Coordinates of C-alpha atoms and ligand atoms in Angstrom, one line a residue:
M1185 CA 16.7 -32.9 73.7
S1186 CA 14.1 -30.3 74.3
E1187 CA 13.5 -27.9 77.1
T1188 CA 10.1 -27.7 78.8
N1189 CA 9.0 -25.5 81.5
T1190 CA 5.9 -25.7 83.5
R1191 CA 4.2 -23.7 80.7
D1192 CA 2.5 -25.1 77.6
V1193 CA 5.1 -25.9 74.9
S1194 CA 2.6 -25.4 72.0
T1195 CA 2.2 -21.7 72.7
M1196 CA 6.0 -21.1 72.7
L1197 CA 8.1 -20.0 69.7
Q1198 CA 9.3 -23.2 68.0
A1199 CA 12.9 -23.2 66.7
K1200 CA 15.3 -25.9 65.6
L1201 CA 19.0 -25.9 65.7
R1202 CA 21.0 -28.3 63.5
C1203 CA 24.7 -28.7 64.3
V1204 CA 27.4 -31.3 64.7
T1205 CA 28.6 -30.5 68.2
P1206 CA 26.0 -29.3 70.6
P1207 CA 26.4 -25.8 71.9
S1208 CA 27.3 -25.0 75.5
E1209 CA 24.7 -23.8 77.9
K1210 CA 25.9 -20.2 77.5
Q1211 CA 25.7 -20.4 73.7
L1212 CA 22.2 -21.9 74.0
A1213 CA 21.1 -19.0 76.1
Q1214 CA 22.5 -16.6 73.5
F1215 CA 20.5 -18.3 70.8
K1216 CA 17.3 -18.0 72.8
E1217 CA 18.1 -14.4 73.6
F1218 CA 18.6 -13.6 69.9
L1219 CA 15.3 -15.4 68.9
S1220 CA 13.3 -13.7 71.5
R1221 CA 14.5 -10.3 70.2
R1222 CA 14.0 -11.2 66.6
Y1223 CA 10.5 -12.7 67.0
H1224 CA 9.3 -10.4 69.8
T1225 CA 8.5 -13.0 72.5
A1226 CA 8.0 -11.8 76.0
S1227 CA 11.2 -13.4 77.3
A1228 CA 13.9 -15.9 76.2
A1229 CA 12.0 -18.5 78.2
D1230 CA 9.2 -18.4 75.6
V1231 CA 11.5 -20.0 73.0
N1232 CA 11.4 -23.7 72.6
L1233 CA 14.7 -24.7 71.0
T1234 CA 15.0 -28.2 69.7
L1235 CA 18.5 -29.6 69.0
E1236 CA 19.3 -31.9 66.2
T1237 CA 22.6 -33.5 65.1
D1238 CA 23.2 -33.2 61.4
P1239 CA 26.7 -34.1 60.0
S1240 CA 25.9 -32.4 56.7
V1241 CA 26.1 -29.0 58.4
G1242 CA 29.9 -29.2 58.9
G1243 CA 31.3 -26.6 61.2
G1244 CA 28.7 -24.1 62.4
F1245 CA 24.9 -24.4 62.6
I1246 CA 21.6 -23.9 60.8
L1247 CA 18.9 -22.3 62.9
S1248 CA 15.4 -22.5 61.6
V1249 CA 12.1 -20.9 62.8
G1250 CA 9.1 -21.6 60.7
S1251 CA 10.2 -21.0 57.1
D1252 CA 13.1 -18.7 58.1
E1253 CA 16.5 -20.1 58.1
F1254 CA 19.8 -18.7 59.5
D1255 CA 22.5 -20.5 57.7
W1256 CA 25.9 -20.6 59.3
S1257 CA 26.9 -24.0 58.0
T1258 CA 30.2 -24.5 56.0
R1259 CA 28.3 -24.7 52.8
G1260 CA 26.1 -21.7 53.6
R1261 CA 29.1 -19.5 54.3
E1262 CA 30.8 -20.7 51.1
R1263 CA 27.7 -19.8 49.2
Q1264 CA 27.6 -16.3 50.6
F1265 CA 31.2 -15.8 49.4
E1266 CA 30.4 -17.2 45.9
D1267 CA 27.4 -14.9 45.6
Q1268 CA 29.6 -11.9 46.5
I1269 CA 32.2 -12.9 43.9
D1270 CA 29.5 -13.6 41.3
G1271 CA 28.0 -10.2 41.8
A1272 CA 31.4 -8.6 41.4
R1273 CA 32.1 -10.6 38.3
Q1274 CA 28.9 -9.3 36.8
R1275 CA 29.7 -5.7 37.7
A1276 CA 33.2 -6.1 36.2
S1277 CA 32.0 -7.6 32.9
G1278 CA 31.2 -4.2 31.6
H1279 CA 34.8 -3.0 31.9
A1280 CA 37.3 -3.6 29.2
D1281 CA 40.6 -3.0 30.9
Q1282 CA 42.1 -5.8 33.1
E1283 CA 43.2 -3.5 35.9
K1284 CA 39.7 -2.2 36.6
I1285 CA 38.3 -5.7 36.7
M1286 CA 41.0 -6.7 39.2
S1287 CA 40.2 -3.8 41.4
V1288 CA 36.5 -4.6 41.4
M1289 CA 37.2 -8.2 42.4
Q1290 CA 39.7 -7.1 45.0
A1291 CA 37.2 -4.8 46.6
A1292 CA 34.6 -7.6 46.6
V1293 CA 36.9 -9.8 48.6
E1294 CA 37.9 -7.1 51.0
E1295 CA 34.4 -5.9 51.6
F1296 CA 33.1 -9.4 52.3
H1297 CA 31.5 -9.7 55.7
L1298 CA 30.2 -13.1 56.7
T1299 CA 26.8 -12.8 58.4
A1300 CA 24.3 -15.4 59.4
K1301 CA 21.7 -14.1 56.9
A1302 CA 18.1 -15.0 57.3
S1303 CA 16.7 -16.8 54.3
E1304 CA 13.2 -18.2 53.8
V1305 CA 12.8 -21.8 53.1
G1306 CA 9.6 -23.0 51.6
T1307 CA 8.2 -26.5 51.4
V1308 CA 6.8 -28.1 48.3
E1309 CA 3.1 -29.1 48.7
T1310 CA 2.2 -30.4 45.3
V1311 CA 4.1 -31.0 42.1
G1312 CA 3.0 -32.1 38.6
D1313 CA 3.0 -31.0 34.9
G1314 CA 5.7 -28.4 35.5
I1315 CA 3.7 -26.6 38.3
V1316 CA 4.6 -26.6 41.9
T1317 CA 2.7 -25.2 44.9
I1318 CA 4.8 -24.1 47.8
S1319 CA 4.0 -23.1 51.4
G1320 CA 6.2 -21.0 53.7
L1321 CA 7.7 -18.7 51.1
D1322 CA 6.0 -15.5 52.5
H1323 CA 8.3 -12.9 51.0
V1324 CA 8.8 -13.9 47.4
Q1325 CA 7.7 -11.6 44.6
Y1326 CA 5.7 -12.3 41.4
G1327 CA 8.1 -13.4 38.7
E1328 CA 10.9 -14.1 41.2
I1329 CA 13.2 -17.1 40.5
V1330 CA 13.2 -19.8 43.1
L1331 CA 15.7 -22.5 43.6
F1332 CA 14.7 -26.1 44.5
D1333 CA 17.0 -28.3 46.6
N1334 CA 17.9 -30.5 43.5
G1335 CA 19.1 -27.4 41.6
V1336 CA 16.1 -27.0 39.4
K1337 CA 14.9 -23.4 38.9
G1338 CA 11.3 -22.1 38.8
M1339 CA 9.5 -18.8 38.6
I1340 CA 6.8 -17.6 40.9
Q1341 CA 3.6 -17.2 38.9
D1342 CA 0.8 -17.2 41.5
I1343 CA 0.5 -15.7 44.9
K1344 CA -2.3 -16.6 47.2
S1345 CA -3.0 -16.1 50.9
D1346 CA -2.1 -19.7 51.8
G1347 CA 0.9 -20.2 49.5
V1348 CA 2.5 -19.5 46.2
G1349 CA 2.6 -21.3 42.8
A1350 CA 5.6 -21.6 40.6
I1351 CA 6.3 -22.9 37.1
L1352 CA 9.4 -25.1 36.6
F1353 CA 12.1 -24.3 33.9
D1354 CA 13.3 -27.9 33.8
Q1355 CA 12.0 -31.4 34.3
E1356 CA 10.8 -32.0 37.9
G1357 CA 13.5 -34.6 38.6
T1358 CA 13.6 -35.4 42.3
I1359 CA 11.2 -32.6 43.4
G1360 CA 8.6 -34.1 45.6
E1361 CA 6.2 -33.2 48.4
G1362 CA 8.4 -31.8 51.2
S1363 CA 11.3 -30.6 49.0
H1364 CA 12.8 -27.4 50.1
V1365 CA 12.7 -24.1 48.0
T1366 CA 14.4 -20.8 48.5
G1367 CA 13.8 -17.5 46.9
T1368 CA 16.7 -15.8 45.0
G1369 CA 15.4 -12.2 45.0
K1370 CA 16.1 -12.1 41.2
Q1371 CA 13.7 -11.7 38.4
A1372 CA 13.8 -14.2 35.5
G1373 CA 16.4 -13.1 32.9
M1374 CA 17.6 -14.1 29.5
P1375 CA 21.3 -14.0 28.6
V1376 CA 21.8 -11.8 25.5
S1377 CA 24.7 -11.1 23.1
D1378 CA 25.6 -10.8 19.5
A1379 CA 26.8 -14.4 19.6
Y1380 CA 23.2 -15.6 19.4
L1381 CA 23.0 -14.8 15.6
G1382 CA 22.9 -18.0 13.6
R1383 CA 21.9 -20.2 16.6
V1384 CA 19.0 -22.3 17.6
V1385 CA 18.2 -21.9 21.3
D1386 CA 15.5 -23.0 23.7
A1387 CA 13.2 -20.7 25.7
L1388 CA 16.0 -20.0 28.3
G1389 CA 18.7 -19.2 25.7
N1390 CA 20.5 -22.6 25.9
P1391 CA 21.8 -23.7 22.5
I1392 CA 20.0 -26.8 21.1
D1393 CA 21.6 -26.9 17.7
G1394 CA 24.5 -29.1 18.9
G1395 CA 26.9 -26.2 18.6
E1396 CA 29.3 -24.8 21.2
S1397 CA 28.0 -22.9 24.2
I1398 CA 27.2 -19.2 23.6
K1399 CA 29.3 -16.5 25.1
T1400 CA 27.0 -14.0 26.7
S1401 CA 27.8 -10.5 27.9
E1402 CA 24.6 -9.4 29.5
Y1403 CA 21.3 -10.4 31.1
R1404 CA 18.0 -8.8 30.2
P1405 CA 14.8 -9.4 32.2
I1406 CA 12.3 -11.5 30.2
E1407 CA 9.5 -9.3 31.3
N1408 CA 10.2 -5.7 30.6
A1409 CA 8.1 -2.5 30.4
A1410 CA 7.2 -1.4 26.9
P1411 CA 8.8 1.9 25.7
G1412 CA 6.7 5.0 26.6
I1413 CA 5.2 7.5 24.2
I1414 CA 8.1 9.9 24.4
D1415 CA 10.5 7.0 23.7
R1416 CA 8.9 6.3 20.3
Q1417 CA 8.7 7.8 16.9
P1418 CA 6.2 7.1 14.1
V1419 CA 6.7 4.2 11.7
T1420 CA 8.1 5.6 8.5
V1421 CA 10.7 3.1 7.2
P1422 CA 9.4 0.1 5.2
M1423 CA 9.9 -3.5 6.2
Q1424 CA 9.9 -5.2 2.8
T1425 CA 8.4 -8.7 2.9
G1426 CA 9.3 -9.3 -0.8
I1427 CA 5.8 -10.6 -1.3
L1428 CA 4.0 -8.6 -3.9
A1429 CA 0.5 -9.1 -2.5
I1430 CA 1.6 -7.7 0.8
D1431 CA 4.1 -5.0 -0.1
S1432 CA 1.7 -3.4 -2.6
M1433 CA -1.6 -3.4 -0.7
F1434 CA -0.7 -4.0 3.0
P1435 CA 2.7 -2.4 3.5
I1436 CA 4.5 -3.0 6.8
G1437 CA 6.7 -0.5 8.4
R1438 CA 9.6 -1.0 10.8
G1439 CA 8.2 -1.0 14.3
Q1440 CA 4.8 -2.2 13.2
R1441 CA 2.9 -5.2 14.5
E1442 CA 1.2 -7.0 11.6
L1443 CA -0.8 -10.1 12.4
I1444 CA -0.8 -13.1 10.1
I1445 CA -4.0 -15.0 10.6
G1446 CA -5.6 -18.0 8.9
D1447 CA -6.7 -21.6 9.2
R1448 CA -4.2 -24.4 9.5
Q1449 CA -2.0 -25.0 6.5
T1450 CA -2.8 -21.8 4.6
G1451 CA 0.8 -20.6 4.3
K1452 CA 1.1 -18.5 7.5
T1453 CA 4.6 -19.7 8.3
A1454 CA 5.6 -19.4 4.7
I1455 CA 4.9 -15.7 4.7
A1456 CA 7.0 -15.2 7.8
T1457 CA 9.9 -17.2 6.6
D1458 CA 9.9 -15.6 3.1
T1459 CA 10.0 -12.2 4.9
I1460 CA 13.0 -13.4 6.8
L1461 CA 14.7 -14.5 3.6
N1462 CA 14.0 -11.1 2.1
Q1463 CA 15.9 -9.3 4.9
K1464 CA 19.2 -10.5 3.5
D1465 CA 21.6 -7.5 3.1
K1466 CA 18.8 -5.2 4.5
N1467 CA 20.5 -4.5 7.8
C1468 CA 17.8 -6.2 9.8
I1469 CA 18.1 -8.9 12.5
C1470 CA 15.5 -11.6 12.5
I1471 CA 14.2 -13.7 15.4
Y1472 CA 11.9 -16.6 14.7
V1473 CA 10.1 -17.9 17.8
A1474 CA 8.5 -21.3 17.5
I1475 CA 5.9 -22.0 20.2
G1476 CA 4.5 -25.5 20.6
Q1477 CA 5.5 -26.7 17.2
K1478 CA 6.8 -30.1 16.1
S1479 CA 10.6 -30.4 16.2
S1480 CA 10.5 -31.6 12.6
T1481 CA 8.7 -28.5 11.5
I1482 CA 11.3 -26.3 13.2
A1483 CA 14.1 -28.3 11.7
G1484 CA 12.6 -27.8 8.3
I1485 CA 12.4 -24.0 8.8
V1486 CA 16.0 -23.9 10.1
N1487 CA 17.1 -25.8 7.0
T1488 CA 15.3 -23.4 4.6
L1489 CA 17.0 -20.5 6.4
K1490 CA 20.4 -22.1 6.2
A1491 CA 20.0 -22.9 2.5
H1492 CA 19.4 -19.2 1.8
E1493 CA 22.2 -18.1 4.1
A1494 CA 19.6 -16.4 6.2
M1495 CA 20.8 -17.9 9.5
D1496 CA 23.7 -15.4 9.4
Y1497 CA 21.3 -12.7 10.7
T1498 CA 18.7 -14.9 12.4
V1499 CA 18.1 -16.4 15.8
V1500 CA 15.6 -19.3 16.2
V1501 CA 14.1 -19.6 19.7
A1502 CA 12.3 -22.9 19.9
S1503 CA 9.9 -24.4 22.4
T1504 CA 8.5 -27.5 20.9
A1505 CA 5.2 -29.2 21.5
S1506 CA 7.0 -31.7 23.9
D1507 CA 8.4 -28.9 26.1
P1508 CA 6.4 -28.3 29.3
A1509 CA 3.8 -25.5 29.2
P1510 CA 5.9 -23.1 31.3
L1511 CA 8.7 -23.1 28.7
Q1512 CA 6.2 -22.5 25.8
Y1513 CA 4.8 -19.7 27.9
V1514 CA 8.1 -17.9 28.5
A1515 CA 9.6 -18.4 25.0
P1516 CA 8.1 -15.3 23.3
Y1517 CA 9.0 -13.1 26.3
S1518 CA 12.6 -14.2 26.4
A1519 CA 12.9 -13.9 22.6
T1520 CA 11.6 -10.4 22.9
A1521 CA 14.3 -9.7 25.6
L1522 CA 16.8 -10.7 23.0
A1523 CA 15.1 -8.5 20.4
E1524 CA 15.2 -5.6 22.8
Y1525 CA 19.0 -6.1 23.3
F1526 CA 19.5 -5.5 19.6
M1527 CA 16.8 -2.7 19.4
Y1528 CA 18.4 -0.7 22.2
K1529 CA 21.7 -1.0 20.3
G1530 CA 20.1 0.9 17.5
K1531 CA 19.4 -2.1 15.2
D1532 CA 16.2 -3.0 13.4
V1533 CA 14.8 -6.3 14.4
L1534 CA 12.0 -8.5 12.9
I1535 CA 10.4 -11.0 15.3
V1536 CA 8.0 -13.7 14.3
Y1537 CA 5.8 -15.4 16.9
D1538 CA 4.7 -18.7 15.4
D1539 CA 2.1 -19.0 16.8
L1540 CA 0.3 -17.1 19.6
S1541 CA -2.7 -19.4 19.6
K1542 CA -0.5 -22.2 20.9
H1543 CA 1.0 -19.7 23.3
A1544 CA -2.5 -18.9 24.7
V1545 CA -3.2 -22.6 25.0
A1546 CA 0.0 -23.2 27.0
Y1547 CA -0.9 -20.3 29.3
R1548 CA -4.4 -21.7 29.7
A1549 CA -2.9 -25.0 30.7
L1550 CA -0.6 -23.6 33.3
S1551 CA -3.3 -21.2 34.7
L1552 CA -5.7 -24.1 35.2
L1553 CA -3.0 -26.1 36.9
L1554 CA -2.3 -23.2 39.2
G1555 CA -6.0 -23.3 40.1
R1556 CA -7.0 -20.0 38.6
S1557 CA -10.7 -19.7 37.7
P1558 CA -11.4 -20.3 34.0
G1559 CA -13.3 -17.7 32.0
R1560 CA -14.4 -17.6 28.4
E1561 CA -13.2 -20.7 26.4
A1562 CA -11.5 -21.7 29.7
Y1563 CA -8.9 -19.0 29.3
P1564 CA -7.9 -17.1 32.5
G1565 CA -9.1 -13.5 32.9
D1566 CA -5.7 -12.0 32.0
V1567 CA -5.2 -13.7 28.7
F1568 CA -5.6 -10.3 26.9
Y1569 CA -2.8 -8.9 29.0
L1570 CA -0.7 -11.9 28.1
H1571 CA -0.4 -10.8 24.5
S1572 CA -0.8 -7.0 24.9
R1573 CA 2.2 -6.7 27.2
L1574 CA 4.2 -8.8 24.8
L1575 CA 3.3 -6.9 21.6
E1576 CA 3.5 -3.5 23.2
R1577 CA 7.3 -4.0 23.6
C1578 CA 7.6 -3.8 19.8
A1579 CA 8.4 -0.2 18.9
R1580 CA 10.4 2.2 16.8
L1581 CA 12.6 4.1 19.2
S1582 CA 13.2 7.8 19.1
E1583 CA 16.5 9.0 17.7
E1584 CA 17.8 9.8 21.2
L1585 CA 17.4 6.2 22.1
G1586 CA 19.3 5.1 19.0
G1587 CA 16.4 4.8 16.5
G1588 CA 16.2 0.9 16.7
S1589 CA 13.0 -1.0 16.1
I1590 CA 11.2 -4.2 16.6
T1591 CA 8.7 -5.2 14.0
A1592 CA 6.5 -8.1 15.0
L1593 CA 4.7 -10.7 12.8
P1594 CA 2.6 -12.6 15.3
I1595 CA 0.7 -15.6 13.8
I1596 CA -2.7 -16.8 14.9
E1597 CA -4.4 -19.9 13.7
T1598 CA -8.2 -19.8 13.3
Q1599 CA -10.7 -22.6 13.3
D1600 CA -12.8 -22.7 10.1
G1601 CA -11.9 -19.1 9.2
D1602 CA -13.6 -17.8 12.4
V1603 CA -11.8 -14.5 13.1
S1604 CA -14.4 -13.6 15.8
A1605 CA -13.2 -16.3 18.3
Y1606 CA -11.7 -15.1 21.6
I1607 CA -8.0 -15.1 21.0
P1608 CA -8.1 -13.9 17.3
T1609 CA -10.3 -10.9 18.3
N1610 CA -7.9 -10.1 21.2
V1611 CA -4.8 -10.1 19.0
I1612 CA -6.5 -8.3 16.1
S1613 CA -7.3 -5.5 18.5
I1614 CA -3.8 -5.3 19.7
T1615 CA -2.0 -5.3 16.4
D1616 CA -1.7 -2.6 13.7
G1617 CA -3.4 -4.7 11.0
Q1618 CA -3.7 -8.2 9.8
I1619 CA -3.0 -10.3 6.7
F1620 CA -5.9 -12.7 6.5
L1621 CA -5.2 -16.0 4.7
E1622 CA -8.1 -17.8 3.3
Q1623 CA -8.3 -21.6 2.9
D1624 CA -10.6 -21.5 -0.2
L1625 CA -8.1 -19.2 -2.0
F1626 CA -5.2 -21.5 -1.0
F1627 CA -6.9 -24.6 -2.4
E1628 CA -7.9 -22.7 -5.6
G1629 CA -4.1 -22.3 -6.1
Q1630 CA -4.1 -18.6 -5.3
R1631 CA -1.0 -18.6 -3.1
P1632 CA -0.1 -16.6 -1.0
A1633 CA -3.8 -16.9 -0.1
V1634 CA -4.2 -13.2 1.0
N1635 CA -7.9 -12.2 1.3
V1636 CA -7.8 -8.6 0.0
G1637 CA -11.1 -7.6 1.5
L1638 CA -10.3 -8.7 5.1
S1639 CA -6.7 -7.7 5.3
V1640 CA -5.5 -4.3 6.4
S1641 CA -2.4 -2.4 7.4
R1642 CA -3.1 0.5 9.7
V1643 CA 0.2 2.3 9.9
G1644 CA 2.3 0.9 7.1
G1645 CA 1.0 3.3 4.5
A1646 CA 3.3 6.0 5.8
A1647 CA 6.2 3.7 5.4
Q1648 CA 5.5 2.6 1.8
T1649 CA 7.9 4.0 -0.8
K1650 CA 6.3 6.6 -3.1
A1651 CA 7.1 4.5 -6.1
M1652 CA 5.2 1.6 -4.7
K1653 CA 2.3 3.7 -3.6
K1654 CA 1.9 5.1 -7.1
A1655 CA 2.3 1.8 -8.9
A1656 CA -0.1 0.0 -6.6
G1657 CA -2.6 2.9 -7.0
S1658 CA -6.0 1.4 -7.5
L1659 CA -5.0 -2.3 -7.2
R1660 CA -7.1 -3.0 -4.1
I1661 CA -10.2 -1.4 -5.6
D1662 CA -9.7 -3.2 -8.9
L1663 CA -9.5 -6.5 -7.2
A1664 CA -12.5 -5.8 -4.9
Q1665 CA -14.6 -4.9 -8.0
Y1666 CA -13.3 -8.0 -9.9
R1667 CA -14.4 -10.4 -7.1
E1668 CA -17.8 -8.7 -6.9
M1669 CA -18.3 -8.8 -10.6
Q1670 CA -17.1 -12.4 -10.7
V1671 CA -20.0 -13.4 -8.4
F1672 CA -22.6 -11.5 -10.4
T1673 CA -21.5 -12.5 -13.9
Q1674 CA -21.0 -16.2 -13.4
F1675 CA -24.5 -17.1 -14.6
S1676 CA -24.8 -14.8 -17.6
S1677 CA -23.1 -15.5 -20.9
D1678 CA -23.6 -12.3 -22.9
L1679 CA -21.4 -9.6 -21.3
D1680 CA -20.7 -6.2 -22.8
E1681 CA -17.1 -5.4 -23.8
A1682 CA -16.3 -3.2 -20.8
T1683 CA -17.3 -5.9 -18.3
K1684 CA -15.4 -8.5 -20.2
N1685 CA -12.3 -6.3 -20.1
Q1686 CA -12.7 -5.7 -16.4
L1687 CA -12.9 -9.4 -15.8
A1688 CA -9.9 -10.2 -17.9
Q1689 CA -7.9 -7.4 -16.2
G1690 CA -8.9 -8.7 -12.8
A1691 CA -7.9 -12.3 -13.7
V1692 CA -4.5 -11.0 -14.8
L1693 CA -4.0 -9.1 -11.6
M1694 CA -5.0 -12.1 -9.4
E1695 CA -2.5 -14.3 -11.4
L1696 CA 0.2 -11.7 -11.0
L1697 CA -0.2 -11.8 -7.2
K1698 CA 0.6 -15.5 -7.1
Q1699 CA 4.1 -16.0 -5.9
P1700 CA 6.0 -19.3 -5.3
L1701 CA 7.8 -20.0 -2.0
E1702 CA 11.3 -18.7 -1.2
A1703 CA 11.2 -16.2 -4.1
P1704 CA 11.0 -12.7 -2.6
M1705 CA 10.8 -9.9 -5.2
S1706 CA 12.8 -6.7 -5.1
V1707 CA 11.0 -3.4 -4.9
S1708 CA 11.8 -2.5 -8.5
D1709 CA 10.5 -5.8 -9.8
Q1710 CA 7.3 -5.3 -7.9
V1711 CA 6.9 -1.7 -9.1
I1712 CA 7.5 -2.6 -12.7
S1713 CA 5.2 -5.6 -12.7
L1714 CA 2.4 -3.6 -11.2
L1715 CA 2.8 -0.6 -13.5
V1716 CA 2.8 -2.7 -16.6
A1717 CA -0.3 -4.8 -15.4
E1718 CA -2.2 -1.8 -14.1
N1719 CA -1.8 0.0 -17.4
K1720 CA -3.5 -2.9 -19.1
K1721 CA -0.4 -4.0 -20.9
M1722 CA -0.8 -7.6 -19.9
I1723 CA -4.5 -7.9 -20.5
H1724 CA -3.9 -9.7 -23.8
V1725 CA -1.9 -12.4 -22.1
P1726 CA -3.8 -15.7 -21.4
V1727 CA -4.2 -16.2 -17.7
K1728 CA -2.2 -19.4 -17.6
E1729 CA 0.8 -17.6 -19.2
V1730 CA 0.8 -14.5 -17.0
K1731 CA 3.5 -15.8 -14.6
D1732 CA 5.8 -16.8 -17.5
Y1733 CA 5.2 -13.5 -19.2
Q1734 CA 6.0 -11.6 -16.0
R1735 CA 9.3 -13.6 -15.5
D1736 CA 10.4 -12.9 -19.1
L1737 CA 9.4 -9.2 -18.8
L1738 CA 11.4 -8.7 -15.7
A1739 CA 14.4 -10.5 -17.3
F1740 CA 14.0 -8.1 -20.3
Y1741 CA 14.1 -5.1 -18.0
A1742 CA 17.1 -6.3 -16.1
D1743 CA 18.9 -7.1 -19.4
Q1744 CA 17.9 -4.2 -21.6
H1745 CA 16.9 -1.4 -19.3
P1746 CA 18.8 -1.9 -16.0
E1747 CA 18.8 1.9 -15.4
I1748 CA 15.0 1.8 -14.7
A1749 CA 15.4 -0.5 -11.7
G1750 CA 18.4 1.5 -10.6
E1751 CA 16.4 4.7 -10.7
I1752 CA 13.4 3.2 -8.8
N1753 CA 15.7 1.7 -6.1
K1754 CA 17.7 4.9 -5.7
S1755 CA 15.0 7.6 -5.6
G1756 CA 12.1 5.5 -4.4
R1757 CA 9.9 7.7 -6.6
L1758 CA 8.1 7.4 -9.9
S1759 CA 8.4 10.5 -12.0
E1760 CA 6.2 10.9 -15.0
A1761 CA 9.3 10.4 -17.2
L1762 CA 10.2 7.2 -15.4
I1763 CA 6.6 5.8 -15.8
E1764 CA 6.8 6.7 -19.5
S1765 CA 10.1 4.8 -19.9
V1766 CA 8.7 1.8 -18.0
L1767 CA 5.6 1.7 -20.3
T1768 CA 7.6 2.2 -23.5
A1769 CA 9.9 -0.7 -22.6
A1770 CA 6.7 -2.8 -21.9
D1771 CA 5.5 -2.1 -25.4
E1772 CA 8.9 -2.9 -26.7
F1773 CA 8.8 -6.2 -24.9
A1774 CA 5.3 -6.9 -26.2
S1775 CA 6.3 -6.5 -29.8
I1776 CA 9.3 -8.7 -29.4
Q1777 CA 7.0 -11.4 -28.0
E1778 CA 4.6 -10.9 -30.8
K1779 CA 7.3 -11.3 -33.4
A1780 CA 8.6 -14.4 -31.7
R1781 CA 5.2 -15.9 -31.8
A1782 CA 4.6 -15.1 -35.4
Ligands
ATP199 P1 0.3 -24.7 10.0 O1 -1.1 -24.3 10.4 O2 0.6 -26.2 10.0 O3 1.4 -24.0 10.8 P2 0.8 -22.8 8.0 O4 -0.5 -22.0 7.8 O5 1.9 -22.2 8.7 O6 0.5 -24.3 8.5 P3 2.7 -23.4 5.9 O7 3.4 -24.4 6.7 O8 3.4 -22.1 5.7 O9 1.2 -23.1 6.5 O10 2.3 -23.9 4.4 C1 1.5 -25.0 4.2 C2 1.9 -25.7 2.9 O11 1.6 -24.8 1.9 C3 3.4 -25.9 2.9 O12 3.6 -27.2 2.4 C4 4.0 -24.9 1.9 O13 5.0 -25.4 1.2 C5 2.8 -24.6 1.0 N1 2.8 -23.2 0.6 C6 2.7 -22.1 1.4 N2 2.8 -21.0 0.7 C7 2.9 -21.3 -0.6 C8 3.1 -20.6 -1.8 N3 3.1 -19.3 -1.8 N4 3.3 -21.3 -2.9 C9 3.2 -22.7 -2.9 N5 3.1 -23.4 -1.8 C10 3.0 -22.8 -0.6
MG200 MG1 2.9 -22.7 10.5

C-alpha cells in the first residue's frame, strides 16, 4: 500500500517500513513526521512511506531510508543489548576481583537504554577472489570491519566516490550481489595473550594446529602507529644468531631490522630458523610469520622447532599459498600486533617475515582486484608504504616504556640475484642492513652462502660484544682480499710465498665460516674459533679437514680449559691475558694433534 498525492512520487523521500502488524493512521503520521524532521523535507507530506509485511521482524519494525536503517525489530533490540553486555565484559576483563566485575556488569544492565538506532546498510555490488565492492555504506572508515548478512567479516580497504571496496576474512560463502552489509565502527584487531606461545595460528589468530582454543585477554589493532623518536633508545644489546658468518661480520642488535635476501633455495629460511633455535634460554620470544608458503614447508619448520624445543618460546603465524590474498596481506600486521603485545610488556621479541616478496604479490593481487591503477611492475603506488609502516613498528623501546624490543628479520626473494628490482630496493632502503645470500656460493658448498661484499649491518656494530669485535678484527678485509686475489692468481702457477700464505689463510677462513643446519654456535666458541684462525694457527690444516679440526679444538677447550669460555661469556671482553691463554691452548692442541699423527 503506498500513498500518493497529486504531486510526483519520484521527487519525494522514499522510505520503507517493514513490520508484522500494520501501524495505525496515527502511528503512520508519526513516522512521517519523524522522517521529515530527520531528512529535512519541507513537510511530512513529502515522505513516501511504503509498507511491507515481514514476519522475520517479530514485534516492532524496521524503517529504512536509502542505506539507513532504524532497527526496532525483536532481533535488533536483542542485538543492542548483547552489544552493551559485550562492551561491559571487555571493560571488566581488566579487573581481577569478582566484585568489581559484577558491579561493571550490573551498571551495564541498569544503564541500558533501548533506542531505535540508525545504522547504515550497504548492498554488495560485486564479489569475487575475496574482494567485495559495496554501495550505500557512506559512513565507514578505512580499515573498519564490516559484517555481511551471512556472518562473514571483511575490512574496508578502498574508498571511492561511488562506493567502497572490502577484503574478506573468510570464504565468500553465500555472499552475492544484493547481500546486505553493515559497518561495525571497529578497526580490525588481533586477540593477544601469553597463551599464544607454542601455537600455530592463522592470520586472524585462530589456532590451526589442532589444539584447544586459545584463551585471550586483550585485543590489539592489527595496524598500529610505530613508536616515536622519544619512545625509542639506540640498539645496544646483541641478538645472537649463532651463525658465525653473521655474528662476526654482520652483527644484529635487539630492535634492528636486518633483511635476509637471496634467490630461491639459497638458505634464507634456514638462517631465520637457526636464529630462532639459538634464542633458547636467551629470554627472547620468537614469532615466525609464513606468508604464501606451502603448508608442507610450514609443517617442516614447525617440526624442526618442536624437535629442538624451540616452540616453547615461539608462535607461528601462517597464511598459506592457498589462503585468499587478503589473509596473506594481513598476516604480517597481525603477527606484529602480537609482537607489540610482548614488546610493551618489556619483553624482547624476534619476528621473521618469510617472505615479504610474496606479501607484496598478495597486496598487488588485491589492489588490482580493487581496481587501483597499477604502477611499476604492476604494483600499486603505495607498495613502499606497505612495508615501511610494517617494519617501522620494530623498535627498541625506552626504559620508561619497559625497554622491550622487536627485532625483525624480513626475507626477500630475488630473481637471478637482481637486488635492484622494485621490491628488493624498497625493502633494502627501509631496513638497517642486509644479509645477501648468493646462489653460486650455495652451490659451491659454501653454506650459509653469505656474500661478504654485499652484506652489511648498519646499526649492529654497537651491539656486538667487545670480545667478538676484537676476535673478528680484520676478517671482512681478509676475506675481501682473498676473493680478489683468487681471481687474479687462478691463471698463474708461480706465486711468491706471501701470496701463497694469504691464499691458504683465506681458504681456511672461508671453510671456517661454513656451518651445518640446526647447529648454532655459542659466543665463546665463535670467539675462540676466530682468534685461533685469525692468528694463523690453522693455516697448516688442509682445507678439507678444517671443520673437523675446529670441532676437536672446541671440544679440547671445553674439556681442558673451560675457564676460557666462562671468562668470555661472563665479561664479554678479551683482555690481552685472555688472548694469550687462548693462543697458548691452541698451540697445546696443535702439538697434541701432531703427536697423534706421528
Ligand atoms: P625458498 O626460496 O624455497 O624459500 P630458502 O632460500 O628459504 O628457499 P631454505 O629452504 O632455507 O632456502 O634452504 C634450501 C635448502 O638448503 C634446504 O634443503 C636446506 O636444508 C639447505 N640448506 C640451507 N642452509 C644450509 C646449510 N647451512 N647447510 C646445509 N644445507 C643447508
Ligand atoms: Mg624459504
